[in-house]
Coordinates of C-alpha atoms in Angstrom, one line a residue:
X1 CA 84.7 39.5 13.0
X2 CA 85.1 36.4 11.2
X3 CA 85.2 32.9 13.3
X4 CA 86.1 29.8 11.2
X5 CA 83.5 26.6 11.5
X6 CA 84.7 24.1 14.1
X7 CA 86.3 21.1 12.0
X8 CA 83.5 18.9 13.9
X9 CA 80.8 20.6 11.9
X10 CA 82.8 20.3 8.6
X11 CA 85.0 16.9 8.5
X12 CA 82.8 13.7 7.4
X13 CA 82.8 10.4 9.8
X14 CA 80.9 7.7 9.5
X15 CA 78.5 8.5 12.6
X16 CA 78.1 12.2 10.7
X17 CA 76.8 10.4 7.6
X18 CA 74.5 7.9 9.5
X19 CA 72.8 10.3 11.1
X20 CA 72.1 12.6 7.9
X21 CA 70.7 9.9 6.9
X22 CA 68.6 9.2 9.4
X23 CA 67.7 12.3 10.1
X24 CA 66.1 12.4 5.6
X25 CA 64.4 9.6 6.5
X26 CA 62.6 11.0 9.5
X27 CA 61.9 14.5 7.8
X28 CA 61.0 13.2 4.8
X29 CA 58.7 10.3 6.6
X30 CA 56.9 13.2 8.7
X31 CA 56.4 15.3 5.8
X32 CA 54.4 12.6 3.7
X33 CA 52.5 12.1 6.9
X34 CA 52.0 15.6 7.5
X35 CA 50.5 16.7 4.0
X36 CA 48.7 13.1 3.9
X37 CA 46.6 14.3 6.9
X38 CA 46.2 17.7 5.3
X39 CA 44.7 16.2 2.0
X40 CA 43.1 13.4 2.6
X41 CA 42.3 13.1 6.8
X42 CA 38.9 14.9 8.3
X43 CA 37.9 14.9 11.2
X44 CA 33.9 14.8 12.3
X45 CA 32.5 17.1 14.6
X46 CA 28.9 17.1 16.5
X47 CA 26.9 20.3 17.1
X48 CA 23.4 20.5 18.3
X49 CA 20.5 22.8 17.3
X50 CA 17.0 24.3 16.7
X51 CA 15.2 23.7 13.8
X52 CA 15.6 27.2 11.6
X53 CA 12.6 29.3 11.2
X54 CA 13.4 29.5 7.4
X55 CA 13.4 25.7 7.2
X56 CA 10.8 24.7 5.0
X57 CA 7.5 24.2 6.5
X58 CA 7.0 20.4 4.9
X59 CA 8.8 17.1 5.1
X60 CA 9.2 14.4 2.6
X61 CA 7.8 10.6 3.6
X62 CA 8.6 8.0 1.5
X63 CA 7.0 4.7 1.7
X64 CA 6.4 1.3 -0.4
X65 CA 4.1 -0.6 1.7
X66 CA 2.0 -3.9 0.3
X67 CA -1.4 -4.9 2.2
X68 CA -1.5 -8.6 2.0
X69 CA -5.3 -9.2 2.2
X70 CA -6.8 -5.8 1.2
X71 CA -7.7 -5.0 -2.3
X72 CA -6.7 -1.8 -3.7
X73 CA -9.7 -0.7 -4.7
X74 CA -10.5 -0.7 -1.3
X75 CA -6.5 0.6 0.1
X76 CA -7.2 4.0 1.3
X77 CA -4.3 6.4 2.3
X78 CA -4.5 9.3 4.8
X79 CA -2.7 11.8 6.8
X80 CA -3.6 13.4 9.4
X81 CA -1.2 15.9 11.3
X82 CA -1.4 18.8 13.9
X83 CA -2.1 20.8 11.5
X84 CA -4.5 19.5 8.9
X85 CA -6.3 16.5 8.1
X86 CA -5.6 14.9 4.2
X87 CA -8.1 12.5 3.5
X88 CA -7.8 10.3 0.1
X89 CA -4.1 11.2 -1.2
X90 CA -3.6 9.5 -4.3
X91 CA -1.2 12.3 -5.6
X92 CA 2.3 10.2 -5.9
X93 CA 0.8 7.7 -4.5
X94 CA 0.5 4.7 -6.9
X95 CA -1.0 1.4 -6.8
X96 CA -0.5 -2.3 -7.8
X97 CA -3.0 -5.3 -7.4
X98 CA -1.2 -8.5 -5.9
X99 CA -2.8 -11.4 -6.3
X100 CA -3.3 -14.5 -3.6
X101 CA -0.3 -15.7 -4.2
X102 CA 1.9 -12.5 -3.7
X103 CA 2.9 -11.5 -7.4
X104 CA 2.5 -8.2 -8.5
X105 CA 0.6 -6.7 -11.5
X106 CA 1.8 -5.2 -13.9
X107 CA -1.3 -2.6 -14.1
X108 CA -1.6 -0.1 -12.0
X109 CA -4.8 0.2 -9.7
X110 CA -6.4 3.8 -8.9
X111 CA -9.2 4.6 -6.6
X112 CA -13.5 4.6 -7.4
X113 CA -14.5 7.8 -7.4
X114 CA -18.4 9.3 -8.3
X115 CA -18.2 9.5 -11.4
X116 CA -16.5 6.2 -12.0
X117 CA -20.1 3.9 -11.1
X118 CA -23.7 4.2 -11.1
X119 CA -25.2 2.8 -7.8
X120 CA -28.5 2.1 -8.6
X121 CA -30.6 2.5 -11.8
X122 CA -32.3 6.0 -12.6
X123 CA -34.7 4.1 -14.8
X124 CA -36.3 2.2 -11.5
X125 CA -38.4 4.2 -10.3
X126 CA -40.7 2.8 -8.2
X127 CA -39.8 2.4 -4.1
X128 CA -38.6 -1.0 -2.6
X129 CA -42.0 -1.2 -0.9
X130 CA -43.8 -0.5 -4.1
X131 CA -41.9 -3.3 -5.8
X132 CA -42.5 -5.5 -2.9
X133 CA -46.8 -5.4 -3.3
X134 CA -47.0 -8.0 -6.0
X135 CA -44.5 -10.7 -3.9
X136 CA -40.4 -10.7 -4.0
X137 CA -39.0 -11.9 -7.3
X138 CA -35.3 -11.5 -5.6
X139 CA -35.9 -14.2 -3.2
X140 CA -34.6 -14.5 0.3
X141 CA -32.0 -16.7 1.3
X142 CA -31.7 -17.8 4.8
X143 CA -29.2 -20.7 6.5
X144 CA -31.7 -23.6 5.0
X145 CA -31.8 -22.2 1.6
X146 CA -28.5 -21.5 1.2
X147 CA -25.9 -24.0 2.1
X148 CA -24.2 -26.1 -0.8
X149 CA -22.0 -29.4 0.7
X150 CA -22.7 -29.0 4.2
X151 CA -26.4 -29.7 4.4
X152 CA -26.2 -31.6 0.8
X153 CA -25.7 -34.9 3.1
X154 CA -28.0 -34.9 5.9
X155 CA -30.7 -34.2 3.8
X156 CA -33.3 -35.7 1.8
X157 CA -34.6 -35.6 -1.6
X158 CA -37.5 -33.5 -0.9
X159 CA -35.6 -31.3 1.5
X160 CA -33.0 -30.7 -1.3
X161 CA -35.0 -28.9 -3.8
X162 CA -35.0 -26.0 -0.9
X163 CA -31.2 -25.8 -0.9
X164 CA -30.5 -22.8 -3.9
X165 CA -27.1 -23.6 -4.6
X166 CA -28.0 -27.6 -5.2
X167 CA -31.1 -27.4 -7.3
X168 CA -30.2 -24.0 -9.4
X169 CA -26.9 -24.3 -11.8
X170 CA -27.2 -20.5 -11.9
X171 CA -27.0 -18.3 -8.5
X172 CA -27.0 -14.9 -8.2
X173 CA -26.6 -13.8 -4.9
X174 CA -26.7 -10.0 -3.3
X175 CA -24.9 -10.2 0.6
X176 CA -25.9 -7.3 2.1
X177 CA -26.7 -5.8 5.9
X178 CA -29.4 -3.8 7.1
X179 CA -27.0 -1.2 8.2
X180 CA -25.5 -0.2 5.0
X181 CA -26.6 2.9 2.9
X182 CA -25.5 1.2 -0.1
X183 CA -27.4 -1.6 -0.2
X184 CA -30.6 -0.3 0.4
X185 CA -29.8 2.2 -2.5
X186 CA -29.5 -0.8 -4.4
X187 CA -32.9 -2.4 -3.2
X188 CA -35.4 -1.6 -6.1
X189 CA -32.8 -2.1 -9.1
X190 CA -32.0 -5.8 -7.3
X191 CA -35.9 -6.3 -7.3
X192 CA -36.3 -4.5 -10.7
X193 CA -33.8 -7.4 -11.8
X194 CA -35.2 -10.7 -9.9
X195 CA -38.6 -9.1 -11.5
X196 CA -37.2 -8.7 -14.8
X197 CA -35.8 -12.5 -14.6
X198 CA -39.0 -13.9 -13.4
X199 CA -40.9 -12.4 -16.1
X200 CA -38.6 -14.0 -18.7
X201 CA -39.0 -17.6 -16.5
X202 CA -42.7 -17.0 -16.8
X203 CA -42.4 -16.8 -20.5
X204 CA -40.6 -19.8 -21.0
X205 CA -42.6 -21.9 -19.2
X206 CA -45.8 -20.6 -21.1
X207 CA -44.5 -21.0 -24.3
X208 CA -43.5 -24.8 -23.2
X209 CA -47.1 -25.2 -22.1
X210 CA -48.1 -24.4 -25.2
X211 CA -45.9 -26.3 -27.4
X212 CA -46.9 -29.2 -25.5
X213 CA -50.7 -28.2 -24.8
X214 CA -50.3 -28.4 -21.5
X215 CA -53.4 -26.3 -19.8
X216 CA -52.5 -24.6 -16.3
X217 CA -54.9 -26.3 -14.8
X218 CA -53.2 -29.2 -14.7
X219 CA -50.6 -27.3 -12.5
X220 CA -50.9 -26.2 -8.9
X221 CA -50.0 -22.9 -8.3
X222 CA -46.9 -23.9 -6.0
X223 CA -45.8 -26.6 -8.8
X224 CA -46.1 -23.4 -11.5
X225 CA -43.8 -21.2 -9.3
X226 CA -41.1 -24.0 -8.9
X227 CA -41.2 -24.4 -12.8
X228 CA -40.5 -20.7 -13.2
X229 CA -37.9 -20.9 -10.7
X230 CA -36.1 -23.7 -12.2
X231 CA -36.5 -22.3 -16.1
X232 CA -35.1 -19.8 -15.0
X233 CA -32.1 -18.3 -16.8
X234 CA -30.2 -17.5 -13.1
X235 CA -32.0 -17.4 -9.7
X236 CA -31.8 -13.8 -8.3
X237 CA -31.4 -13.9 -4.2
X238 CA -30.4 -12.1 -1.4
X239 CA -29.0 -13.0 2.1
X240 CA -28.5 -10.9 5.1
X241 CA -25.3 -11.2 6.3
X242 CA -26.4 -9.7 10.0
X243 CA -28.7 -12.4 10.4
X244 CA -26.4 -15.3 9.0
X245 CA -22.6 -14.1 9.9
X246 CA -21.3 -17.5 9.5
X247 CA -22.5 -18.0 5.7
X248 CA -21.0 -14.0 4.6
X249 CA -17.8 -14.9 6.8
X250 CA -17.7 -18.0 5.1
X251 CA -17.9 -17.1 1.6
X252 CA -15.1 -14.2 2.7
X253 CA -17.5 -11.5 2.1
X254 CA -16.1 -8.0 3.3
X255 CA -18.1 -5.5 2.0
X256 CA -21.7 -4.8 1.4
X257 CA -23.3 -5.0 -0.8
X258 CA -21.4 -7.9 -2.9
X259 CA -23.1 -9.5 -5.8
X260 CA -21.7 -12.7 -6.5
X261 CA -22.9 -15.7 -8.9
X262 CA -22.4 -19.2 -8.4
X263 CA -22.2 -21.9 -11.4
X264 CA -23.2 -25.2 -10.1
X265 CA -22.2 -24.0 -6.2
X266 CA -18.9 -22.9 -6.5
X267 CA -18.5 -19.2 -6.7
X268 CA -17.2 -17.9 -10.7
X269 CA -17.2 -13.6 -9.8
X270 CA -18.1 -10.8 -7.9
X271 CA -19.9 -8.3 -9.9
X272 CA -18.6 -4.0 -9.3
X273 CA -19.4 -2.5 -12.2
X274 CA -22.4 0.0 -13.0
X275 CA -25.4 -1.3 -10.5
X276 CA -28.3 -0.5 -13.2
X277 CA -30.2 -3.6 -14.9
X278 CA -29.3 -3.2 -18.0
X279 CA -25.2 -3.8 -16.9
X280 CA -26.2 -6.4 -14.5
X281 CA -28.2 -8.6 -17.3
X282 CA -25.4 -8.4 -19.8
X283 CA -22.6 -9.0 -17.3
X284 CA -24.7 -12.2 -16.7
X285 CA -24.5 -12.5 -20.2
X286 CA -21.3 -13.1 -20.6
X287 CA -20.9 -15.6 -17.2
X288 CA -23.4 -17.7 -19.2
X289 CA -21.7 -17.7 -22.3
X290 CA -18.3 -18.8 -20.4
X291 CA -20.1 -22.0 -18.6
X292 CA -23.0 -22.7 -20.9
X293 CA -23.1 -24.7 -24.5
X294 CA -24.8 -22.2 -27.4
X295 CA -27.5 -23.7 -27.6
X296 CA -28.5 -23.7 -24.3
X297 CA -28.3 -19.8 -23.9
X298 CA -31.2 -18.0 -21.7
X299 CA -29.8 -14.6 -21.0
X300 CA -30.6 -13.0 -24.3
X301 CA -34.3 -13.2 -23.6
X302 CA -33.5 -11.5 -20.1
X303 CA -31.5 -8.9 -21.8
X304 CA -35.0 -8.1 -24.3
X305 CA -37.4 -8.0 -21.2
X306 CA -34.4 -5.4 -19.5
X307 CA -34.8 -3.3 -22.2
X308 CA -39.0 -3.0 -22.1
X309 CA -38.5 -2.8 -18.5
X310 CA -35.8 1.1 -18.5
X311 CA -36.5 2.0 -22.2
X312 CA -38.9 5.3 -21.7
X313 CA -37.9 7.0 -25.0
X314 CA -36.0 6.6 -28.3
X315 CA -32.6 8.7 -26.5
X316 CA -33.1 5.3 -24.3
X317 CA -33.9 2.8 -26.4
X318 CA -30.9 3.7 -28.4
X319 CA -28.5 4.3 -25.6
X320 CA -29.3 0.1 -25.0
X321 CA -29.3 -1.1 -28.7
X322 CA -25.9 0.7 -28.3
X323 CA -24.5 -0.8 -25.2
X324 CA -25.9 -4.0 -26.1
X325 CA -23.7 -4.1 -29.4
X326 CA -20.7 -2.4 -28.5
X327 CA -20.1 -2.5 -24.5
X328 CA -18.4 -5.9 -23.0
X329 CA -20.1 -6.2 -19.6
X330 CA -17.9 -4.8 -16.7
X331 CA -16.2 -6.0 -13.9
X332 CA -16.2 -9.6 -14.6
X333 CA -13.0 -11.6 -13.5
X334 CA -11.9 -14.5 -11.7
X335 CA -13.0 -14.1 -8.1
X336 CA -9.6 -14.0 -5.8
X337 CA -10.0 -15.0 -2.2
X338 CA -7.1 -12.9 -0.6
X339 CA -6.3 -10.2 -3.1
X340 CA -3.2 -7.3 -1.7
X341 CA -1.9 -4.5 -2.7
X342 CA 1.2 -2.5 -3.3
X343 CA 1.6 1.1 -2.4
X344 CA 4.3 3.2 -3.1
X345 CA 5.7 7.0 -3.6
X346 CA 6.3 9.7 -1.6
X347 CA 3.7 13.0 0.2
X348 CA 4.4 16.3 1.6
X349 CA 3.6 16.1 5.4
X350 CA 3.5 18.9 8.0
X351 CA 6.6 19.1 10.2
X352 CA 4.6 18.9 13.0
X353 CA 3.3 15.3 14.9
X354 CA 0.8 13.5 12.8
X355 CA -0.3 9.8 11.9
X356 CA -0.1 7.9 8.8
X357 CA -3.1 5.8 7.7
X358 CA -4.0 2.7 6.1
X359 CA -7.7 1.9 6.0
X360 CA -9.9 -0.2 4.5
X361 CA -12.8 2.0 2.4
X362 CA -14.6 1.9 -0.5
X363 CA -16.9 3.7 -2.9
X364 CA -20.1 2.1 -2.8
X365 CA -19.7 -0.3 -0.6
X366 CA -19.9 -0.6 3.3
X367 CA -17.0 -2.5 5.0
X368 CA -17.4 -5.5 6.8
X369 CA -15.3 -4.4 10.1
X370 CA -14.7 -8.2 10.8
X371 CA -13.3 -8.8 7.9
X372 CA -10.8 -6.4 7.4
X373 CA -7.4 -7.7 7.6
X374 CA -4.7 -5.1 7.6
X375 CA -1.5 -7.4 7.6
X376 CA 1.2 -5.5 6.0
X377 CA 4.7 -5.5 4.7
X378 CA 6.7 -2.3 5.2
X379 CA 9.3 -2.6 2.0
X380 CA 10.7 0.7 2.8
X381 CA 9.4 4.0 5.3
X382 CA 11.5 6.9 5.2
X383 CA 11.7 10.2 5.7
X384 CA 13.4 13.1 3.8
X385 CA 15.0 13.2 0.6
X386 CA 16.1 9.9 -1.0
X387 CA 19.3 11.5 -2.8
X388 CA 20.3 12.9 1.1
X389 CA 20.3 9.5 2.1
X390 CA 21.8 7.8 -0.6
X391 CA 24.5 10.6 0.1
X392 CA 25.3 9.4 3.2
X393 CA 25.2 5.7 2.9
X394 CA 28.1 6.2 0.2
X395 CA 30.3 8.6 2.1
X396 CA 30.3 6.2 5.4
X397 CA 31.4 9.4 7.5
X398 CA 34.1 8.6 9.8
X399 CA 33.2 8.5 13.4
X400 CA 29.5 7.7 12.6
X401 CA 27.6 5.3 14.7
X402 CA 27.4 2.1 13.5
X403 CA 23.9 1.0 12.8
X404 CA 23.5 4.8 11.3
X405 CA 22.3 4.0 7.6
X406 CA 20.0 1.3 9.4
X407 CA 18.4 3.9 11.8
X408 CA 17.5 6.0 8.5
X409 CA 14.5 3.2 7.8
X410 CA 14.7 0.7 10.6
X411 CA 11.0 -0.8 9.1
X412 CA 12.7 -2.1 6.1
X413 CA 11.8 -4.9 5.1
X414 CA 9.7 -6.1 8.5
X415 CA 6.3 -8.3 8.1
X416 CA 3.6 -7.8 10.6
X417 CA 0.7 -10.3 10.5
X418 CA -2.3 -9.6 12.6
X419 CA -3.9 -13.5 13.4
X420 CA -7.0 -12.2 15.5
X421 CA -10.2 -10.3 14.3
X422 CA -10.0 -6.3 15.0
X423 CA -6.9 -6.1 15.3
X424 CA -3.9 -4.0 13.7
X425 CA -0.4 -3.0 13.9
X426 CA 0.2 0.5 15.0
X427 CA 3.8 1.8 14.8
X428 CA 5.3 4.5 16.7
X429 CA 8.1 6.8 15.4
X430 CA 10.3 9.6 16.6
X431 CA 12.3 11.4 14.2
X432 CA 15.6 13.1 14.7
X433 CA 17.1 15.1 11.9
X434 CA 20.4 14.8 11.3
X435 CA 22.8 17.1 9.2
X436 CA 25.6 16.8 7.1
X437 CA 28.2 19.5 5.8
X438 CA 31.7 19.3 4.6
X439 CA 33.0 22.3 7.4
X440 CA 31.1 24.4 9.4
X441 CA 27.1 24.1 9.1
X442 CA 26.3 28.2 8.8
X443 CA 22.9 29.4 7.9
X444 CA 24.5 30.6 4.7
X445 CA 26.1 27.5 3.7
X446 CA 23.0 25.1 5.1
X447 CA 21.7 24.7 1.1
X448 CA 24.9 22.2 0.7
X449 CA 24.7 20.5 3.3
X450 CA 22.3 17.1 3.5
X451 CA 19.8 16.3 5.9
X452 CA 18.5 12.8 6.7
X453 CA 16.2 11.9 9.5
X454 CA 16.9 9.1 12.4
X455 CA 13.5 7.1 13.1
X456 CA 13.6 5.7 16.5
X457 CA 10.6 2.7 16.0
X458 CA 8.2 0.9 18.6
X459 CA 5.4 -1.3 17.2
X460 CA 1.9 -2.7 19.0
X461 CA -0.7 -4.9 17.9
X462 CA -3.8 -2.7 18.9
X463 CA -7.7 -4.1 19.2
X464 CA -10.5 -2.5 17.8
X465 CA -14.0 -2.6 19.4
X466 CA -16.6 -5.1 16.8
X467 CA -18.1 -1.8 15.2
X468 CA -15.1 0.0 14.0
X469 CA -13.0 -1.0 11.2
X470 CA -9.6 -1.4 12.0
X471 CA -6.6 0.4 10.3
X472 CA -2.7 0.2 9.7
X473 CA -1.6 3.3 11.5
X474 CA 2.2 4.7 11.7
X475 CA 2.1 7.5 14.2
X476 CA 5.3 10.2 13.6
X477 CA 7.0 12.9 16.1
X478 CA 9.4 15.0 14.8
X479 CA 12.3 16.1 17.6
X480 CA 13.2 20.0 17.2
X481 CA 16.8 19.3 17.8
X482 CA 18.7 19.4 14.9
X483 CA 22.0 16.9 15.3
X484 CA 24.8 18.5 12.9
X485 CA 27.8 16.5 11.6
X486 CA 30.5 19.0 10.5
X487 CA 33.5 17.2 8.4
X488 CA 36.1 19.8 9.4
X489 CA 39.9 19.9 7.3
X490 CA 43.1 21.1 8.4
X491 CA 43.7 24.6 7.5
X492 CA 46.7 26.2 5.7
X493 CA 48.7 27.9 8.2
X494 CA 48.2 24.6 10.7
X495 CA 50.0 22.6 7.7
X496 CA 52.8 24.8 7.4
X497 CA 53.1 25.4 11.1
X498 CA 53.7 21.3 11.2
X499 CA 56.2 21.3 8.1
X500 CA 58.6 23.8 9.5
X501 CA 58.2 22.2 13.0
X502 CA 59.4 19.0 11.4
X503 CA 62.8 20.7 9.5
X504 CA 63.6 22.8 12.6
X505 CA 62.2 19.4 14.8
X506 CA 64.3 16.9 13.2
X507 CA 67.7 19.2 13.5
X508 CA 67.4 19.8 16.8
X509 CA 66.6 16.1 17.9
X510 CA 69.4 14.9 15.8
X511 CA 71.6 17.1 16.4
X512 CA 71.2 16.0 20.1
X513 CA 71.2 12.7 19.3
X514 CA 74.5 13.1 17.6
X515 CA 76.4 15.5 20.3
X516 CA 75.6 12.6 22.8
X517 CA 76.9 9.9 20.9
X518 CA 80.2 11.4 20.0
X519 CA 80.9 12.3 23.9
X520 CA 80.4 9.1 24.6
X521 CA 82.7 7.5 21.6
X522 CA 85.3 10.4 22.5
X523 CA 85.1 9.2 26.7
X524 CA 85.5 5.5 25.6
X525 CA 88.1 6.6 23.2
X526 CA 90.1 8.7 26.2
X527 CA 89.8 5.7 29.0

């Protein structure tokens, strides 16, 4: 039963012990190779699919958008999908005021609402045409009366004293259109106020014709009115931007009605605060303290006529000795030619198609479609959760498409500048989601896996007919195909399979190795 072990198998030589080792070196080479693939090597698989049923029914959109030459109080965001219409968001939607020269405030902007401003007085209670029977105290500007250095040249002395901005230091002026709800709303508490302001003119002057017993006779009734006009504490006007288009585009005026004063022609603020008289005087007020000496202060005889003019009662009278004392005028800074804003956060959107919306609108006012620039710079637009994403850009999947992170928010950091009138940038999206999962997606497993979405972009300049106000608009579809990207590991029993494949592997291939070689030392040995 018992065979001995030929003495081939069991004496050394020196090709025996080269080929042990060469035959460690190979096993133990494989085997680091082998359970380094195990541990540390993936491999990434595709998969295609429908959107789940269970999915949730809302997407995430991210976005940080700045509006170079649209004011924030005027920035107005919207949605509007296949399933609803949101009008207004301002839920995680905040916004910062950049000035003309692109720097960012620290102060965070929010939008009017009702409550926020009174658009015309309660106290004025008579109607525009009521006001109107006794002559207009807000006078009407026109392109004659108006202009500051472009007519100041060509014409003469006389003609001069008909040009507002050169003979009054003080210019009040309201830009309106016929068209706009707003303004004629404002109508009788902008006469109330041109009223209240000649009344005070009137005074002077009488009290200087009495001081110097000076007899109205000796005045022409014309000559009187100029007096009036030129005592007075701040010319009150009006100009119809309908009729002259190139004075309103001029002064950049892009909603109706603006109230702006002039000191000395050049343009010192935009009033927006409450539009009643009593706000209006003392906001005038304090623009006449900024640019006049003490002593040559007028407005505080305009605020004591204001007050005969609204006070009905004590509760009023009160309320004004009140606001007088305690309230700083609002709405009075530094007029900015090309203000912007920033908009950032994030909204819940309908997975279905739908359009997002930048507009120009505003509470109280009526836009100016001509003027509204939408010009924007799209810091980031994404969809879907930012962690997913940041997910992804760290892990750098193997076998993903290059250009894949990019694709996540290809409007990054892309300006687009409208140069013509009614015209804006619309942008057109399509959205693939795109999962992640370490091994096989499974409706069970689908909570820990990440999900980004692809954005596929395409942008046009689009024009706007003259009447409609023109709007940043990024139209979204989102594809129902769901691309899956499974990282998929070895499994156990594949691991061991490929270890003992290497032991049994090695031995044979050596052992042939080693047969072969001694026939042919023993041949060359024989011969």
């Amino acid at each position: 039963m018992y065979q001995r072990v030929p003495s081939d198998l069991t004496e050394t030589s020196q090709l025996g012990k080269l080929m042990s080792v060469i035959a460690l070196i190979s096993m133990s080479t494989l085997f680091l190779l082998e359970t380094k693939s195990y541990f540390f090597s993936t491999t990434l698989e595709t998969d295609l699919s429908l959107h789940s049923i269970d999915d949730e029914p809302s997407i995430q959109l991210n976005f940080d958008i700045t509006m170079m030459d649209l004011p924030c109080e005027q920035a107005t965001v919207d949605v509007l999908t296949a399933v609803g219409f949101e009008k207004k968001i301002t839920k995680n939607v905040r916004k910062y005021p950049v000035d003309e020269d692109g720097v960012r405030q620290r102060y965070e902007a929010r939008d009017w609402h009702q409550n926020d401003i009174e658009l015309w007085d309660p106290a004025v209670i008579e109607a525009i045409d009521d006001l109107h029977k006794d002559g207009e105290d807000a006078l009407l500007l026109d392109a004659d009366s108006f202009p500051y250095e472009s007519c100041r040249a060509s014409l003469s002395l006389a003609d001069k004293s008909s040009i507002a901005l050169e003979t009054f230091p003080y210019l009040f002026v309201k830009f309106y259109d016929n068209d706009c709800r707003n303004c004629q709303d404002l109508a009788p508490t902008w006469e109330a106020l041109g009223e209240v302001v000649t009344d005070t003119s009137m005074n002077i002057v009488d009290e200087y014709m009495s001081e110097n017993d000076v007899g109205s006779d000796e005045y022409s009734d014309a000559e009187y009115e100029m007096a009036v006009n030129k005592m007075a504490p701040v010319l009150v006007t009006k100009l119809n931007c309908g009729l002259y288009r190139s004075i309103c585009d001029g002064q950049g005026i892009r909603v109706y009605p603006t109230m702006r004063v002039f000191v000395d022609g050049k343009a010192k603020g935009d009033y927006n605060g409450h539009r009643t008289l009593k706000e209006l005087v003392l906001w005038l007020s304090q623009i006449e303290a900024e640019n006049r000496e003490p002593g040559e202060l007028k407005m505080h005889k305009v605020v004591e006529h204001a007050n005969q003019r609204t006070v009905r009662n004590d509760a009023e009278k009160e309320w004004n000795d009140a606001l007088t004392k305690y309230r700083s005028p609002h709405g009075s800074w530094n007029i900015t030619r090309h203000p912007g804003c920033q908009l950032t956060g994030h909204i819940l959107v309908d997975k279905a198609p739908g359009k997002f919306l930048i507009h120009a609108q505003s509470y109280g006012h009526d836009i100016a479609a001509h003027m509204a620039n939408l010009s924007h710079i799209v810091h980031h637009f994404s969809f879907g959760d930012e962690d997913a994403k940041n997910y992804v850009d760290v892990q750098r999947f193997q076998g993903m498409q290059s250009g894949f992170v990019k694709s996540l928010h290809p409007m990054d950091g892309n300006v687009y500048v409208t140069k013509e009138l009614h015209q804006a940038y619309h942008h057109h999206l399509k959205v693939t989601a795109t999962e992640f999962g370490e091994g096989k997606i499974s409706r069970w497993a689908r909570d820990k896996s990440q999900l980004v979405y692809r954005i596929f972009q395409n942008s046009q300049l689009s024009t706007y007919r003259k009447h409609i106000v023109p709007e940043a608009m990024i139209s979204y579809d989102l594809s129902p195909i769901v691309v899956s990207y499974n990282r998929e590991s070895r499994s156990w029993y594949d691991y061991l399979t490929g270890v003992l494949a290497i032991v049994g592997g090695a031995f044979t291939v050596i052992g042939m190795m080693d047969s072969s070689l001694y026939s042919l030392s023993k041949k060359t040995t024989t011969y």
